[in-house]
Short mmCIF file of C-alpha atoms in Angstrom, two decimals:
data_model
loop_
_atom_site.label_atom_id
_atom_site.label_comp_id
_atom_site.label_asym_id
_atom_site.label_seq_id
_atom_site.Cartn_x
_atom_site.Cartn_y
_atom_site.Cartn_z
CA UNK A 257 -18.57 5.81 2.14
CA UNK A 258 -17.25 8.80 0.18
CA UNK A 259 -14.98 9.52 3.14
CA UNK A 260 -13.48 6.06 2.69
CA UNK A 261 -12.76 6.77 -0.98
CA UNK A 262 -11.16 10.12 -0.21
CA UNK A 263 -8.96 8.61 2.47
CA UNK A 264 -8.00 5.71 0.21
CA UNK A 265 -7.05 8.11 -2.54
CA UNK A 266 -4.89 10.23 -0.21
CA UNK A 267 -3.14 7.21 1.27
CA UNK A 268 -2.48 5.70 -2.13
CA UNK A 269 -0.95 8.94 -3.37
CA UNK A 270 1.25 9.36 -0.26
CA UNK A 271 2.31 5.73 -0.28
CA UNK A 272 4.03 6.22 -3.63
CA UNK A 273 6.67 8.50 -2.07
CA UNK A 274 9.44 7.31 0.17
CA UNK A 275 7.90 8.52 3.42
CA UNK A 276 4.20 7.59 3.42
CA UNK A 277 1.74 9.43 5.64
CA UNK A 278 -1.34 8.39 7.55
CA UNK A 279 -4.81 9.69 6.74
CA UNK A 280 -7.99 9.51 8.74
CA UNK A 281 -11.72 9.83 8.12
CA UNK A 282 -14.79 9.31 10.25
CA UNK A 283 -15.26 5.78 11.41
CA UNK A 284 -17.74 3.46 9.67
CA UNK A 285 -17.46 1.26 12.79
CA UNK A 286 -20.32 1.65 15.24
CA UNK A 287 -19.30 2.54 18.82
CA UNK A 288 -19.63 -0.31 21.34
CA UNK A 289 -22.76 -0.39 23.49
CA UNK A 290 -20.72 -0.33 26.72
CA UNK A 291 -17.54 1.60 27.57
CA UNK A 292 -14.53 0.27 25.58
CA UNK A 293 -12.93 0.04 22.14
CA UNK A 294 -14.43 -1.83 19.19
CA UNK A 295 -12.31 -2.70 16.17
CA UNK A 296 -14.39 -3.60 13.14
CA UNK A 297 -11.69 -3.97 10.49
CA UNK A 298 -9.45 -5.68 9.74
CA UNK A 299 -10.67 -8.96 11.14
CA UNK A 300 -8.27 -10.85 13.39
CA UNK A 301 -5.32 -12.49 11.61
CA UNK A 302 -6.33 -11.08 8.22
CA UNK A 303 -3.86 -10.81 5.34
CA UNK A 304 -4.03 -7.43 3.65
CA UNK A 305 -2.22 -5.63 0.87
CA UNK A 306 -0.52 -2.27 1.41
CA UNK A 307 -1.95 0.21 2.48
CA UNK A 308 -3.81 -1.35 5.47
CA UNK A 309 -6.91 0.23 6.96
CA UNK A 310 -8.00 0.13 10.61
CA UNK A 311 -11.61 1.05 11.40
CA UNK A 312 -12.50 1.46 15.08
CA UNK A 313 -14.67 3.38 17.53
CA UNK A 314 -14.96 3.76 21.29
CA UNK A 315 -17.46 4.56 24.02
CA UNK A 316 -16.58 6.46 27.21
CA UNK A 317 -17.76 5.84 30.77
CA UNK A 318 -21.22 7.17 31.69
CA UNK A 319 -21.20 11.00 32.08
CA UNK A 320 -17.67 11.13 30.59
CA UNK A 321 -16.29 11.87 27.14
CA UNK A 322 -13.40 10.60 25.07
CA UNK A 323 -10.22 12.65 25.59
CA UNK A 324 -7.83 11.08 23.06
CA UNK A 325 -6.72 7.86 21.39
CA UNK A 326 -3.28 6.58 20.49
CA UNK A 327 -2.39 3.70 18.15
CA UNK A 328 0.70 1.60 18.64
CA UNK A 329 2.09 -0.69 15.88
CA UNK A 330 4.48 -3.43 17.11
CA UNK A 331 5.15 -1.35 20.21
CA UNK A 332 5.75 1.98 18.43
CA UNK A 333 3.41 4.98 18.62
CA UNK A 334 2.20 5.66 15.06
CA UNK A 335 -1.03 7.68 15.31
CA UNK A 336 -2.27 10.18 17.88
CA UNK A 337 -5.90 11.25 17.62
CA UNK A 338 -7.14 14.81 18.01
CA UNK A 339 -8.96 15.93 21.13
CA UNK A 340 -12.32 14.21 21.67
CA UNK A 341 -11.98 11.88 18.65
CA UNK A 342 -13.51 8.54 19.58
CA UNK A 343 -12.30 6.58 16.50
CA UNK A 344 -11.77 6.71 12.77
CA UNK A 345 -10.80 5.06 9.54
CA UNK A 346 -7.00 4.99 9.62
CA UNK A 347 -5.01 4.31 6.47
CA UNK A 348 -1.41 4.11 7.68
CA UNK A 349 1.33 4.14 5.05
CA UNK A 350 3.92 3.44 7.76
CA UNK A 351 2.68 -0.13 8.19
CA UNK A 352 4.91 -1.95 5.76
CA UNK A 353 5.14 -5.59 4.73
CA UNK A 354 5.10 -8.08 7.58
CA UNK A 355 3.36 -8.92 10.85
CA UNK A 356 1.64 -6.17 12.79
CA UNK A 357 0.35 -6.23 16.36
CA UNK A 358 -1.75 -3.11 16.85
CA UNK A 359 -2.88 -1.73 20.21
CA UNK A 360 -5.39 1.14 20.42
CA UNK A 361 -5.44 3.01 23.73
CA UNK A 362 -8.38 5.34 24.43
CA UNK A 363 -8.70 7.62 27.46
CA UNK A 364 -11.93 9.21 28.72
CA UNK A 365 -12.44 12.26 30.93
CA UNK A 366 -12.98 10.11 34.01
CA UNK A 367 -9.39 8.90 33.72
CA UNK A 368 -10.30 5.42 32.48
CA UNK A 369 -8.14 3.68 29.88
CA UNK A 370 -9.78 1.38 27.32
CA UNK A 371 -7.79 -0.84 25.00
CA UNK A 372 -8.35 -2.72 21.76
CA UNK A 373 -5.95 -5.13 20.09
CA UNK A 374 -5.69 -6.64 16.61
CA UNK A 375 -3.03 -8.58 14.75
CA UNK A 376 -2.74 -8.92 11.00
CA UNK A 377 -0.25 -9.36 8.13
CA UNK A 378 0.54 -6.85 5.35
CA UNK A 379 1.93 -8.11 2.07
CA UNK A 380 3.41 -6.29 -0.91
CA UNK A 381 1.19 -4.47 -3.39
CA UNK A 382 2.60 -4.05 -6.87
CA UNK A 383 6.18 -3.64 -5.65
CA UNK A 384 5.23 -1.23 -2.88
CA UNK A 385 4.80 -1.80 0.81
CA UNK A 386 8.29 -3.09 1.53
CA UNK A 387 10.42 -1.86 4.45
CA UNK A 388 12.63 1.17 3.78
CA UNK A 389 15.69 -0.46 5.39
CA UNK A 390 17.79 -3.15 3.73
CA UNK A 391 20.29 -5.54 5.44
CA UNK A 392 23.88 -4.47 4.89
CA UNK A 393 25.94 -6.86 2.76
CA UNK A 394 28.47 -8.92 4.69
CA UNK A 395 31.31 -7.93 2.35
CA UNK A 396 32.09 -4.82 0.35
CA UNK A 397 29.36 -4.23 -2.22
CA UNK A 398 25.66 -3.47 -2.65
CA UNK A 399 22.61 -5.39 -1.42
CA UNK A 400 19.70 -4.60 -3.81
CA UNK A 401 16.64 -5.46 -1.66
CA UNK A 402 13.63 -3.86 -3.41
CA UNK A 403 12.14 -4.41 -5.93
CA UNK A 404 12.47 -8.14 -5.50
CA UNK A 405 12.68 -10.48 -8.49
CA UNK A 406 9.27 -11.27 -9.91
CA UNK A 407 7.51 -8.20 -8.53
CA UNK A 408 4.74 -6.75 -10.72
CA UNK A 409 5.65 -3.10 -11.10
CA UNK A 410 4.24 0.15 -12.36
CA UNK A 411 6.08 2.98 -14.07
CA UNK A 412 7.24 4.25 -10.68
CA UNK A 413 8.21 2.22 -7.61
CA UNK A 414 10.28 2.17 -4.47
CA UNK A 415 13.92 1.14 -4.61
CA UNK A 416 15.75 0.10 -1.44
CA UNK A 417 19.46 -0.84 -1.31
CA UNK A 418 22.36 -0.78 1.16
CA UNK A 419 26.13 -0.77 0.77
CA UNK A 420 29.21 -1.90 2.72
CA UNK A 421 32.56 -0.19 2.17
CA UNK A 422 36.00 -1.66 2.13
CA UNK A 423 37.64 -2.20 5.53
CA UNK A 424 38.49 1.01 7.35
CA UNK A 425 36.41 3.20 4.99
CA UNK A 426 32.86 4.47 4.67
CA UNK A 427 30.34 4.91 1.88
CA UNK A 428 30.56 8.46 0.52
CA UNK A 429 27.61 8.34 -1.95
CA UNK A 430 24.95 6.10 -3.46
CA UNK A 431 23.21 6.79 -6.77
CA UNK A 432 20.25 5.36 -8.70
CA UNK A 433 20.35 5.04 -12.46
CA UNK A 434 17.27 4.26 -14.67
CA UNK A 435 18.28 3.23 -18.18
CA UNK A 436 21.65 4.93 -17.67
CA UNK A 437 20.23 8.23 -16.44
CA UNK A 438 20.92 9.33 -12.85
CA UNK A 439 17.71 9.82 -10.88
CA UNK A 440 18.82 10.28 -7.27
CA UNK A 441 22.06 10.63 -5.31
CA UNK A 442 22.40 10.43 -1.50
CA UNK A 443 25.62 11.15 0.39
CA UNK A 444 27.30 9.67 3.45
CA UNK A 445 24.79 6.89 3.93
CA UNK A 446 24.80 3.09 3.81
CA UNK A 447 20.99 2.89 3.47
CA UNK A 448 19.50 4.02 0.13
CA UNK A 449 15.68 4.35 0.14
CA UNK A 450 14.61 6.07 -3.05
CA UNK A 451 12.15 5.84 -5.93
CA UNK A 452 12.51 4.92 -9.60
CA UNK A 453 10.43 6.52 -12.34
CA UNK A 454 10.59 4.72 -15.65
CA UNK A 455 7.79 6.59 -17.36
CA UNK A 456 6.93 3.82 -19.82
CA UNK A 457 5.93 0.21 -19.76
CA UNK A 458 8.43 -2.46 -20.72
CA UNK A 459 11.92 -3.54 -19.57
CA UNK A 460 14.15 -1.03 -17.86
CA UNK A 461 17.67 -1.31 -16.47
CA UNK A 462 17.82 -0.21 -12.84
CA UNK A 463 21.30 0.22 -11.31
CA UNK A 464 22.42 1.21 -7.83
CA UNK A 465 26.00 2.46 -7.64
CA UNK A 466 28.01 3.28 -4.47
CA UNK A 467 31.38 4.88 -3.87
CA UNK A 468 33.45 4.56 -0.70
CA UNK A 469 36.14 6.89 0.68
CA UNK A 470 38.95 4.65 -0.69
CA UNK A 471 37.75 5.29 -4.25
CA UNK A 472 36.18 1.83 -4.73
CA UNK A 473 33.01 1.72 -6.84
CA UNK A 474 30.32 -0.91 -6.36
CA UNK A 475 27.24 -1.55 -8.47
CA UNK A 476 24.24 -3.85 -8.59
CA UNK A 477 22.00 -3.92 -11.67
CA UNK A 478 18.83 -5.69 -12.57
CA UNK A 479 16.35 -5.53 -15.42
CA UNK A 480 12.82 -4.88 -14.24
CA UNK A 481 9.56 -4.73 -16.15
CA UNK A 482 7.15 -1.84 -15.73
CA UNK A 483 3.99 -3.81 -16.55
CA UNK A 484 1.21 -1.33 -15.84
CA UNK A 485 0.31 2.29 -15.36
CA UNK A 486 -2.57 3.48 -13.26
CA UNK A 487 -2.56 7.25 -13.24
CA UNK A 488 -5.89 8.12 -11.61
CA UNK A 489 -4.65 11.59 -10.71
CA UNK A 490 -4.16 12.85 -14.25
CA UNK A 491 -6.67 10.67 -16.12
CA UNK A 492 -9.77 12.67 -17.21
CA UNK A 493 -12.34 13.26 -15.82
CA UNK A 494 -10.31 12.93 -12.63
CA UNK A 495 -7.78 15.54 -13.73
CA UNK A 496 -6.57 17.66 -16.56
CA UNK A 497 -3.32 16.01 -17.54
CA UNK A 498 -2.51 13.41 -20.17
CA UNK A 499 -4.34 10.19 -19.38
CA UNK A 500 -2.34 6.97 -18.89
CA UNK A 501 -3.81 3.57 -19.67
CA UNK A 502 -5.02 1.59 -16.73
CA UNK A 503 -7.97 0.73 -14.48
CA UNK A 504 -10.49 3.46 -13.97
CA UNK A 505 -11.11 4.40 -10.33
CA UNK A 506 -14.83 3.59 -10.45
CA UNK A 507 -13.99 0.14 -9.12
CA UNK A 508 -16.55 -2.02 -7.30
CA UNK A 509 -16.48 -2.77 -4.54
CA UNK A 510 -14.94 0.48 -3.28
CA UNK A 511 -11.51 -0.14 -1.65
CA UNK A 512 -11.76 -0.80 2.09
CA UNK A 513 -15.57 -0.90 1.94
CA UNK A 514 -17.95 -3.32 3.72
CA UNK A 515 -19.87 -5.73 1.51
CA UNK A 516 -21.93 -8.86 1.94
CA UNK A 517 -20.99 -12.37 0.89
CA UNK A 518 -22.48 -11.56 -2.52
CA UNK A 519 -21.48 -8.32 -4.27
CA UNK A 520 -20.82 -6.80 -7.70
CA UNK A 521 -17.35 -6.78 -9.22
CA UNK A 522 -16.63 -3.95 -11.67
CA UNK A 523 -13.36 -3.00 -13.27
CA UNK A 524 -12.69 -1.14 -16.52
CA UNK A 525 -9.39 -0.59 -18.33
CA UNK A 526 -9.38 2.70 -20.18
CA UNK A 527 -7.15 4.40 -22.75
CA UNK A 528 -5.39 1.12 -23.60
CA UNK A 529 -3.23 1.47 -26.72
CA UNK A 530 -3.79 -2.19 -27.65
CA UNK A 531 -6.98 -4.27 -27.34
CA UNK A 532 -7.69 -5.90 -23.99
CA UNK A 533 -8.01 -9.68 -24.28
CA UNK A 534 -8.98 -10.51 -20.70
CA UNK A 535 -9.67 -9.07 -17.29
CA UNK A 536 -9.66 -11.38 -14.27
CA UNK A 537 -10.69 -10.78 -10.61
CA UNK A 538 -9.28 -12.63 -7.62
CA UNK A 539 -10.26 -12.72 -3.95
CA UNK A 540 -6.93 -13.28 -2.25
CA UNK A 541 -5.38 -15.74 -4.71
CA UNK A 542 -8.60 -17.40 -5.88
CA UNK A 543 -9.95 -16.52 -9.35
CA UNK A 544 -13.62 -15.53 -9.06
CA UNK A 545 -14.49 -13.70 -12.33
CA UNK A 546 -13.28 -13.31 -15.93
CA UNK A 547 -14.14 -11.13 -18.89
CA UNK A 548 -12.86 -11.19 -22.49
CA UNK A 549 -12.67 -7.39 -22.91
CA UNK A 550 -11.68 -4.28 -20.99
CA UNK A 551 -14.85 -4.23 -18.79
CA UNK A 552 -15.46 -6.82 -16.10
CA UNK A 553 -18.92 -6.64 -14.57
CA UNK A 554 -20.08 -9.70 -12.63
CA UNK A 555 -21.60 -10.70 -9.37
CA UNK A 556 -19.61 -12.90 -6.99
CA UNK A 557 -21.55 -15.11 -4.57
CA UNK A 558 -20.59 -17.02 -1.39
CA UNK A 559 -17.39 -14.98 -0.94
CA UNK A 560 -15.44 -15.82 2.24
CA UNK A 561 -16.23 -13.64 5.26
CA UNK A 562 -13.55 -11.44 6.80
CA UNK A 563 -11.05 -8.89 5.60
CA UNK A 564 -9.59 -10.01 2.24
CA UNK A 565 -7.92 -8.39 -0.75
CA UNK A 566 -9.15 -8.12 -4.30
CA UNK A 567 -6.94 -8.16 -7.35
CA UNK A 568 -7.94 -7.05 -10.85
CA UNK A 569 -5.64 -8.02 -13.68
CA UNK A 570 -5.96 -7.34 -17.36
CA UNK A 571 -3.89 -8.24 -20.41
CA UNK A 572 -3.71 -6.67 -23.85
CA UNK A 573 -2.71 -8.15 -27.21
CA UNK A 574 0.92 -7.07 -26.69
CA UNK A 575 1.10 -8.95 -23.40
CA UNK A 576 1.13 -5.82 -21.22
CA UNK A 577 -0.33 -6.52 -17.78
CA UNK A 578 -2.50 -4.02 -15.89
CA UNK A 579 -3.03 -4.66 -12.18
CA UNK A 580 -4.56 -3.16 -9.05
CA UNK A 581 -5.04 -4.54 -5.55
CA UNK A 582 -6.90 -3.33 -2.47
CA UNK A 583 -8.59 -4.58 0.66
CA UNK A 584 -12.28 -5.21 1.26
CA UNK A 585 -14.34 -6.36 4.27
CA UNK A 586 -16.72 -9.18 3.42
CA UNK A 587 -19.66 -9.85 5.75
CA UNK A 588 -17.88 -7.97 8.56
CA UNK A 589 -20.23 -6.47 11.16
CA UNK A 590 -19.70 -2.78 11.55
#
């Protein structure tokens, strides 16, 4: 299970940049007893938060061996396995919000093709997990797609916008401002995928400005709240930098792990500048546990079977919200 944690950590780090990467570890899923592909997680038609995990394994024909596997997401090739890999735990940051139909093709040395299929839905996670493209506005101006109104955000998050120029002209540049300070400029593009770093909790003014070749300037501004920080990379003993307040990574259950219908919930907010008044745990959108301090340690029973997502939320006396979400497999054979 340590391999799961390492892969989850890598995928979480990479998913915070504009172009997220895939990571893979050895499968927890047992290979099928007869030749073919077995997908253990997610369960069919599950709803997961970003970043989704696929856990699968395969068995070749008698006297043959696995040559390679390829994973297709909504018809597009996204992952190609190394030679002789029969399966793995795949955390794919390219699978953004929305419906996904995944096909896994596996070839063995006898020339046979085996196939596994799974469909699921990915939803946003703390303002991340949205598509990088944004529909162009129908008239000259800027369409500010992400973050959407009401998103729960950290101190850094993805920003996605697009721009339409005046008739007969093109967009020459687009720029992101955070509290009046320019953070990123991209030239000769109508699509503007970027990232905002606010650095602190609280309200921040986020502005996207575009210029076209006629000299017209367009802007779209919104005030967004950075409600939580969760800096597991720099927080001791996980690193050597200055520790930010937030949930410690010794969460239970471990993200993307397999648990029974009864399991322990553990979450701990550390380095909080103001006292924590409550921590709550949810399975999907159902409240299952509550504490009145920074540590939540309770056992949940009769949890629903299948792939679900867990949310931990905590509040301090200033009203600051801390939040983390991840997927877990409950009573899923593997």
